Coordinates of C-alpha atoms in Angstrom, one line a residue:
M258 CA 22.2 10.5 9.5
Y259 CA 22.2 7.0 8.1
L260 CA 24.5 4.1 8.6
A261 CA 26.5 2.4 5.9
D262 CA 24.0 -0.4 5.5
G263 CA 21.1 2.0 4.9
R264 CA 19.7 1.9 8.5
P265 CA 19.0 5.3 10.1
A266 CA 21.4 6.2 12.8
P267 CA 19.8 6.9 16.2
A268 CA 19.2 10.5 16.9
T269 CA 20.5 11.7 20.3
S270 CA 20.8 15.0 22.1
V271 CA 23.6 16.0 24.5
S272 CA 23.0 18.1 27.6
P273 CA 25.4 20.9 28.5
G274 CA 27.2 18.5 30.8
G275 CA 27.8 16.1 28.0
R276 CA 25.2 13.6 28.9
R277 CA 22.8 12.2 26.3
T278 CA 19.2 13.0 27.0
G279 CA 16.1 11.0 26.3
R280 CA 14.6 13.6 24.0
S281 CA 15.2 11.6 20.8
R282 CA 13.7 8.5 22.4
R283 CA 10.6 10.4 23.4
V284 CA 10.2 12.1 20.0
R285 CA 10.6 8.7 18.2
A286 CA 7.9 7.2 20.5
A287 CA 5.5 10.0 19.6
V288 CA 3.2 9.5 16.6
P289 CA 2.4 12.9 14.8
S290 CA -1.2 13.9 14.9
T291 CA -1.3 14.2 11.1
V292 CA -0.4 10.5 10.8
L293 CA -3.2 9.6 13.3
I294 CA -5.8 11.7 11.5
L295 CA -4.8 10.3 8.1
G296 CA -4.9 6.9 9.6
A297 CA -8.5 7.6 10.7
V298 CA -9.4 8.7 7.2
S299 CA -7.9 5.6 5.7
L300 CA -9.6 3.4 8.3
I301 CA -13.0 4.8 7.4
T302 CA -12.3 4.7 3.7
D303 CA -11.1 1.1 3.8
I304 CA -14.2 0.0 5.5
S305 CA -16.0 1.3 2.5
S306 CA -13.7 0.0 -0.2
E307 CA -13.1 -3.4 1.4
M308 CA -16.9 -4.0 1.7
V309 CA -17.0 -3.8 -2.1
T310 CA -13.7 -5.6 -2.6
A311 CA -14.8 -8.5 -0.4
V312 CA -17.9 -9.3 -2.5
L313 CA -16.8 -8.1 -5.9
P314 CA -15.0 -11.3 -7.1
L315 CA -18.0 -13.5 -6.2
Y316 CA -20.5 -10.9 -7.5
L317 CA -18.7 -10.8 -10.9
V318 CA -18.0 -14.5 -11.3
A319 CA -21.0 -16.1 -9.6
E320 CA -23.7 -13.5 -10.0
L321 CA -22.8 -12.0 -13.5
G322 CA -21.1 -15.2 -14.8
L323 CA -17.7 -13.7 -15.8
S324 CA -15.0 -16.1 -16.8
P325 CA -11.6 -16.1 -14.9
L326 CA -10.1 -14.3 -17.9
G327 CA -12.9 -11.7 -17.8
F328 CA -12.4 -11.2 -14.1
G329 CA -8.7 -10.9 -14.7
V330 CA -9.3 -8.0 -17.0
L331 CA -11.5 -6.2 -14.5
D332 CA -9.2 -7.0 -11.6
G333 CA -6.3 -5.6 -13.7
V334 CA -8.4 -2.5 -14.3
Y335 CA -9.2 -2.3 -10.6
N336 CA -5.5 -2.5 -9.6
G337 CA -3.8 -1.0 -12.6
V338 CA -5.7 2.1 -13.7
S339 CA -4.4 3.9 -10.6
A340 CA -0.9 3.5 -12.0
L341 CA -1.8 5.8 -14.9
V342 CA -2.7 8.7 -12.6
R343 CA -0.4 8.3 -9.6
L344 CA 2.3 10.4 -11.3
V345 CA -0.4 13.0 -12.0
G346 CA -1.5 13.0 -8.4
G347 CA 2.0 13.2 -7.1
R348 CA 3.1 16.0 -9.4
L349 CA -0.1 18.1 -8.9
S350 CA 0.3 17.8 -5.1
D351 CA 3.9 18.9 -5.2
R352 CA 3.1 21.9 -7.4
G353 CA 0.5 23.0 -4.9
G354 CA 3.0 23.0 -2.0
G355 CA 1.9 21.7 1.4
A356 CA -1.8 22.6 0.8
G357 CA -1.7 20.8 -2.6
H358 CA -1.2 17.4 -0.9
K359 CA -4.5 17.7 1.0
T360 CA -6.4 19.1 -2.0
V361 CA -5.4 16.3 -4.4
A362 CA -6.0 13.7 -1.8
A363 CA -9.5 15.1 -1.1
V364 CA -10.3 14.9 -4.9
G365 CA -9.1 11.3 -5.0
Y366 CA -11.2 10.2 -2.0
G367 CA -14.2 12.0 -3.3
L368 CA -14.0 10.3 -6.7
S369 CA -13.9 6.9 -5.1
A370 CA -16.9 7.7 -2.9
L371 CA -19.0 8.7 -5.9
C372 CA -18.3 5.4 -7.7
K373 CA -19.9 3.2 -5.0
P374 CA -23.6 3.9 -5.8
L375 CA -22.8 3.6 -9.6
L376 CA -22.2 -0.1 -9.0
L377 CA -26.0 -0.4 -8.4
L378 CA -26.7 0.7 -11.9
V379 CA -24.3 -1.1 -14.1
H380 CA -24.3 -4.8 -14.9
S381 CA -22.2 -5.3 -18.1
L382 CA -18.5 -5.8 -18.3
P383 CA -17.7 -2.5 -20.1
L384 CA -19.7 -0.4 -17.7
I385 CA -18.5 -2.1 -14.6
G386 CA -14.9 -1.7 -16.0
A387 CA -15.6 2.1 -16.5
V388 CA -16.8 2.5 -12.9
L389 CA -13.9 0.6 -11.5
A390 CA -11.5 2.7 -13.6
V391 CA -12.9 5.9 -12.1
D392 CA -12.7 4.4 -8.6
R393 CA -9.1 3.5 -9.1
T394 CA -8.4 6.9 -10.6
G395 CA -9.4 8.3 -7.2
K396 CA -7.1 5.9 -5.4
G397 CA -4.3 6.8 -7.7
L398 CA -4.7 10.5 -7.1
R399 CA -4.8 10.3 -3.4
T400 CA -2.1 7.7 -2.5
A401 CA 1.0 9.7 -3.2
P402 CA -0.1 12.9 -1.6
R403 CA -1.3 11.1 1.4
D404 CA 2.0 9.2 1.8
A405 CA 3.8 12.5 1.3
M406 CA 2.0 14.1 4.2
I407 CA 2.9 11.1 6.4
S408 CA 6.5 11.3 5.4
L409 CA 6.8 15.0 6.0
A410 CA 5.2 14.8 9.4
A411 CA 7.4 12.0 10.7
E412 CA 11.1 12.0 11.7
P413 CA 13.3 10.4 9.0
A414 CA 14.6 7.9 11.4
A415 CA 11.1 6.8 12.5
R416 CA 9.3 6.8 9.1
G417 CA 8.9 3.1 9.1
R418 CA 7.1 3.2 12.4
A419 CA 4.9 6.2 11.2
F420 CA 3.9 4.3 8.1
G421 CA 3.4 1.2 10.1
V422 CA 0.9 3.0 12.4
H423 CA -0.9 4.4 9.4
R424 CA -1.1 1.1 7.7
A425 CA -2.3 -0.6 11.0
M426 CA -5.2 1.9 11.2
D427 CA -5.9 1.5 7.5
T428 CA -6.0 -2.3 7.9
A429 CA -8.4 -2.0 10.9
G430 CA -10.8 -0.7 8.3
A431 CA -9.9 -3.6 6.0
L432 CA -10.8 -5.9 8.9
C433 CA -14.2 -4.3 9.5
G434 CA -15.2 -3.9 5.8
P435 CA -15.6 -7.6 4.9
L436 CA -17.3 -8.3 8.2
V437 CA -19.9 -5.6 7.5
A438 CA -20.3 -7.0 3.9
F439 CA -20.8 -10.5 5.4
V440 CA -23.5 -9.3 7.7
L441 CA -25.3 -7.4 5.0
L442 CA -25.2 -10.3 2.5
R443 CA -26.8 -12.6 5.1
A444 CA -29.3 -10.0 6.5
A445 CA -30.5 -8.1 3.4
A446 CA -32.8 -9.5 0.7
E447 CA -30.8 -7.6 -1.9
G448 CA -27.4 -8.2 -0.3
Y449 CA -25.2 -6.8 -3.0
D450 CA -27.3 -3.6 -3.3
A451 CA -27.1 -3.1 0.4
V452 CA -23.3 -3.5 0.4
F453 CA -22.8 -0.9 -2.3
T454 CA -25.2 1.6 -0.6
V455 CA -23.7 1.4 2.8
S456 CA -20.2 1.5 1.3
F457 CA -21.1 4.9 -0.3
C458 CA -22.3 6.4 3.0
V459 CA -19.1 5.3 4.8
A460 CA -16.9 6.7 2.0
V461 CA -18.6 10.1 2.3
L462 CA -17.8 10.2 6.0
G463 CA -14.1 9.6 5.3
V464 CA -14.0 12.6 2.9
V465 CA -15.6 14.8 5.6
V466 CA -13.0 13.8 8.2
L467 CA -10.2 14.6 5.8
L468 CA -11.6 18.0 4.9
L469 CA -12.3 19.0 8.5
F470 CA -9.4 17.6 10.5
V471 CA -6.3 17.1 8.3
P472 CA -4.1 20.3 8.4
G473 CA -4.3 22.2 5.1
R474 CA -0.5 22.6 4.9
A475 CA 1.9 19.9 6.0
L476 CA 5.1 21.6 7.3
P477 CA 8.3 19.6 6.8
G478 CA 10.2 18.8 10.0
T479 CA 9.5 17.0 13.2
E480 CA 5.9 17.1 14.4
D481 CA 5.0 16.3 17.9
T482 CA 1.8 14.6 19.1
A483 CA 0.0 17.9 19.4
G484 CA 0.6 18.6 15.7
R485 CA 3.3 21.2 16.1
T486 CA 6.4 21.1 14.0
S487 CA 10.0 21.9 14.7
A488 CA 13.0 22.0 12.5
G489 CA 14.5 18.6 12.6
P490 CA 17.8 17.5 11.1
R491 CA 17.6 16.7 7.4
T492 CA 19.2 13.7 5.9
P493 CA 21.8 14.1 3.2
A494 CA 19.3 12.4 0.8
E495 CA 16.8 15.3 1.0
P496 CA 18.7 18.7 1.0
R497 CA 16.6 21.6 0.0
T498 CA 16.7 25.4 -0.1
P499 CA 13.7 27.7 -0.6
A500 CA 15.0 28.7 -4.0
Q501 CA 15.5 25.1 -5.3
P502 CA 13.1 24.1 -8.1
R503 CA 10.9 21.1 -7.6
T504 CA 12.4 17.9 -9.1
P505 CA 10.7 16.7 -12.2
V506 CA 9.9 13.0 -12.7
R507 CA 12.8 12.5 -15.2
A508 CA 15.2 14.0 -12.7
L509 CA 13.9 11.6 -10.0
L510 CA 14.5 8.6 -12.2
G511 CA 18.0 9.9 -12.6
R512 CA 18.6 9.1 -9.0
P513 CA 20.2 5.7 -8.6
E514 CA 18.2 4.7 -5.5
I515 CA 14.9 5.7 -7.1
R516 CA 15.8 3.6 -10.2
R517 CA 16.7 0.6 -8.0
L518 CA 13.6 0.8 -5.9
T519 CA 11.4 1.2 -8.9
G520 CA 13.0 -1.7 -10.7
C521 CA 12.7 -3.9 -7.6
A522 CA 9.0 -2.9 -7.2
V523 CA 8.3 -3.7 -10.9
L524 CA 10.0 -7.1 -10.8
L525 CA 8.3 -8.2 -7.7
G526 CA 4.9 -6.7 -8.7
L527 CA 4.9 -8.8 -11.9
T528 CA 4.6 -12.0 -9.8
T529 CA 2.4 -10.7 -7.0
V530 CA -1.0 -12.4 -7.5
S531 CA -3.9 -10.1 -6.6
D532 CA -5.8 -10.6 -3.3
S533 CA -9.0 -11.5 -5.2
F534 CA -7.3 -14.3 -7.1
L535 CA -5.7 -15.6 -4.0
Y536 CA -9.1 -15.7 -2.2
L537 CA -10.8 -17.3 -5.2
T538 CA -8.1 -20.0 -5.2
L539 CA -8.7 -20.7 -1.6
Q540 CA -12.4 -20.8 -2.0
R541 CA -12.3 -23.2 -4.9
R542 CA -9.8 -25.5 -3.2
L543 CA -11.9 -25.7 0.0
D544 CA -15.3 -25.4 -1.8
L545 CA -16.4 -22.8 0.6
P546 CA -20.1 -21.6 0.4
A547 CA -20.5 -18.2 -1.3
G548 CA -21.8 -16.6 1.8
W549 CA -18.5 -17.2 3.6
F550 CA -16.3 -15.8 0.9
P551 CA -16.3 -12.2 2.3
L552 CA -14.7 -13.5 5.5
L553 CA -11.5 -14.6 3.8
P554 CA -10.0 -11.0 3.7
L555 CA -10.4 -10.9 7.4
G556 CA -7.5 -13.2 8.0
T557 CA -5.2 -11.1 5.9
A558 CA -6.4 -7.9 7.5
A559 CA -6.0 -9.3 11.1
A560 CA -2.4 -10.4 10.4
F561 CA -1.6 -7.1 8.7
L562 CA -3.2 -5.1 11.6
S563 CA -1.2 -6.9 14.3
L564 CA 2.1 -6.9 12.4
A565 CA 2.2 -3.5 10.7
V566 CA 3.6 -1.4 13.6
P567 CA 6.2 -4.0 14.6
M568 CA 7.3 -4.5 11.0
G569 CA 7.7 -0.7 10.6
A570 CA 9.9 -0.6 13.7
I571 CA 12.0 -3.5 12.5
A572 CA 12.4 -1.8 9.2
D573 CA 13.8 1.3 10.9
R574 CA 16.3 -0.9 12.7
I575 CA 17.5 -3.5 10.2
G576 CA 16.9 -1.6 6.9
R577 CA 13.8 -1.1 4.9
R578 CA 15.1 -2.7 1.7
R579 CA 15.9 -5.9 3.5
L580 CA 12.5 -6.2 5.1
F581 CA 10.8 -5.4 1.8
L582 CA 12.5 -8.3 0.1
A583 CA 11.9 -10.6 3.1
G584 CA 8.2 -9.8 2.9
H585 CA 8.1 -11.2 -0.6
L586 CA 9.7 -14.4 0.6
V587 CA 6.9 -14.7 3.0
L588 CA 4.4 -14.4 0.1
L589 CA 6.4 -17.1 -1.7
C590 CA 5.7 -19.4 1.3
A591 CA 2.0 -18.6 1.0
Y592 CA 2.1 -19.7 -2.7
G593 CA 3.8 -22.9 -1.6
L594 CA 1.0 -23.8 0.8
L595 CA -1.6 -23.2 -2.0
L596 CA 0.4 -25.7 -4.1
A597 CA 1.0 -28.3 -1.3
P598 CA -0.4 -31.8 -2.0
F599 CA -2.0 -32.3 1.4
G600 CA -5.7 -31.7 1.9
G601 CA -7.1 -28.3 2.8
G602 CA -8.9 -27.3 6.0
A603 CA -9.0 -24.5 8.5
A604 CA -5.3 -24.8 9.2
L605 CA -4.4 -24.2 5.6
V606 CA -6.7 -21.2 5.4
C607 CA -5.3 -19.6 8.5
A608 CA -1.7 -20.2 7.5
V609 CA -2.1 -18.8 4.0
L610 CA -4.0 -15.7 5.3
V611 CA -1.5 -15.0 8.1
L612 CA 1.4 -15.2 5.6
H613 CA -0.5 -13.0 3.2
G614 CA -1.0 -10.4 6.0
A615 CA 2.6 -10.6 7.1
F616 CA 3.6 -10.0 3.5
Y617 CA 1.7 -6.7 3.4
A618 CA 3.0 -5.6 6.8
A619 CA 6.6 -6.1 5.7
T620 CA 6.2 -4.4 2.3
D621 CA 3.4 -1.8 2.0
G622 CA 4.4 1.0 4.3
V623 CA 8.0 -0.1 4.2
L624 CA 8.5 0.6 0.5
A625 CA 6.9 4.1 1.0
A626 CA 9.3 4.8 3.9
A627 CA 12.3 3.7 1.9
T628 CA 11.3 5.9 -1.1
A629 CA 10.7 8.9 1.1
D630 CA 14.3 8.7 2.4
A631 CA 15.6 9.1 -1.2
V632 CA 13.4 12.0 -2.4
P633 CA 13.7 15.7 -1.6
E634 CA 10.8 17.2 0.3
D635 CA 9.7 19.4 -2.7
A636 CA 9.3 16.3 -4.8
R637 CA 8.0 13.9 -2.2
G638 CA 4.7 13.2 -3.8
S639 CA 6.2 12.7 -7.3
G640 CA 8.9 10.4 -5.9
L641 CA 6.5 8.2 -4.1
A642 CA 4.3 8.2 -7.2
V643 CA 7.1 7.0 -9.4
V644 CA 7.8 3.9 -7.4
Q645 CA 4.2 3.2 -6.7
T646 CA 3.3 3.6 -10.4
G647 CA 5.9 1.0 -11.3
Q648 CA 4.6 -1.4 -8.7
T649 CA 0.9 -0.9 -9.6
A650 CA 1.5 -1.2 -13.4
A651 CA 3.4 -4.4 -12.8
R652 CA 0.5 -5.8 -10.7
F653 CA -1.9 -4.8 -13.5
V654 CA 0.1 -7.0 -15.9
C655 CA 0.2 -9.8 -13.4
S656 CA -3.6 -9.8 -13.0
L657 CA -4.1 -10.1 -16.8
T658 CA -1.4 -12.8 -17.1
F659 CA -2.7 -14.8 -14.1
G660 CA -6.3 -14.6 -15.3
A661 CA -5.2 -15.9 -18.8
A662 CA -3.1 -18.6 -17.2
W663 CA -6.0 -19.7 -15.0
T664 CA -8.4 -19.9 -18.0
A665 CA -5.9 -21.8 -20.1
W666 CA -4.3 -24.2 -17.6
G667 CA -6.2 -24.0 -14.3
D668 CA -5.6 -22.3 -11.0
H669 CA -2.9 -24.8 -9.8
T670 CA -0.6 -24.3 -12.8
A671 CA -1.2 -20.5 -12.6
V672 CA -0.1 -20.4 -9.0
L673 CA 2.9 -22.5 -9.7
A674 CA 4.0 -20.2 -12.5
A675 CA 3.6 -17.2 -10.2
A676 CA 5.7 -18.9 -7.5
V677 CA 8.5 -19.7 -9.8
G678 CA 8.5 -16.1 -11.2
L679 CA 8.4 -14.6 -7.6
A680 CA 11.5 -16.7 -6.6
L681 CA 13.4 -15.5 -9.6
A682 CA 12.3 -11.9 -9.1
A683 CA 13.3 -11.9 -5.5
A684 CA 16.8 -13.2 -6.4
L685 CA 17.2 -10.4 -9.0
S686 CA 15.9 -7.8 -6.6
A687 CA 18.4 -8.8 -4.0
R688 CA 21.2 -8.1 -6.4
L689 CA 19.5 -4.9 -7.6
L690 CA 19.2 -3.4 -4.1
R691 CA 22.6 -4.6 -2.9
P692 CA 24.3 -1.7 -1.1
A693 CA 27.1 0.0 -2.9
G694 CA 30.7 -0.7 -1.9
P695 CA 33.0 1.6 0.1
A696 CA 34.0 3.4 -3.1
A697 CA 30.5 4.9 -3.2
G698 CA 31.6 7.5 -0.6
P699 CA 29.8 8.9 2.4
N700 CA 27.4 11.0 0.4
S701 CA 26.3 8.3 -2.0
P702 CA 22.5 7.9 -2.2
S703 CA 22.9 4.3 -1.3
E704 CA 24.3 5.3 2.0
H705 CA 21.2 7.2 3.0
T706 CA 18.3 5.1 1.7
S707 CA 17.1 2.2 3.8

């Protein structure tokens, strides 16, 4: 059950004598084993991917001599190609039932792993773009089915916390990846080659853990810490009967809450500068040596890691849409610091990176949890893919636009334009996600989507 403002109502149980028991509190505190195993897979995989992500901007711009516009094209490919296949991944995983989620996710993780050693062999813009496209295809395939498995394993009222735990484990890998890359760059004669080789070995380990330990079929309902499932209460937003056909993408877009969430994700994604450009802006402003560049993502990852679980719990209490919007206001503050006239230094770096990590903690898993509340179980992968596709496609456009603006006007003007656009997008999104009035009725989707 959900409250009128979109927050999940607390689940309670009543003893035969009429007293409330602590069962719901204990269940809410438990993290399903499926979430923990998927978190471990993401942790390992993120060590691999963030090793590459940490050095890729500098490798392309400094080592291969790409212009900011050329890097913007590649960065757009890196972040945008997955948008083209997320719907495919979500739909295929739904058609395969519970086992389909794991199968499609495994294919996605495997594709990304195979791309790491290919970076050793390509040195031109078209070939690097092709390798990155395949890598992002793997990410696009795996993201929706992975999040579907998390949402199906967790209680509806505690989905924010479940996604927060997963994102915290994922971010622990993001914290370790740049550190490993930093050590390899300083220790190895052929630093970039060493980074790509070690990244491949770590990615293979993540695929092995997924295949061996993640359950082959995620059963909907409440799962306890031992991995067992029990029939938990369904929210009105996700009714299902065994005979009900799976919901196609067009039918999902017919749901008002899915349209609103997708529209909001697109608007805000159009003004969300990619991590790589934000780090390049900091590096140029402070004139950091190239060897220190891989350490910049550590600040973001550390803040994300420490805040992901608390932000997920806050989202379950105050409403997931509210926190999602608030997270983008935090990002706007980070843009403001990049534009501030005072000189740079360690304090500026720390403040920007902490705000950047807080932005991810308040938005990444929170959007997935909000989407899961509005989508039936049979179409969970497709529903998550619809919203994620809109967001990722918008960020692809933002990378291209920001790279062009940087090339034409410089980094300061490009960040200023992004800040103005983000402020406008946040205002429009606040109106778009405004809860419906009392006339919507108790069974309106807006009453059940946080």
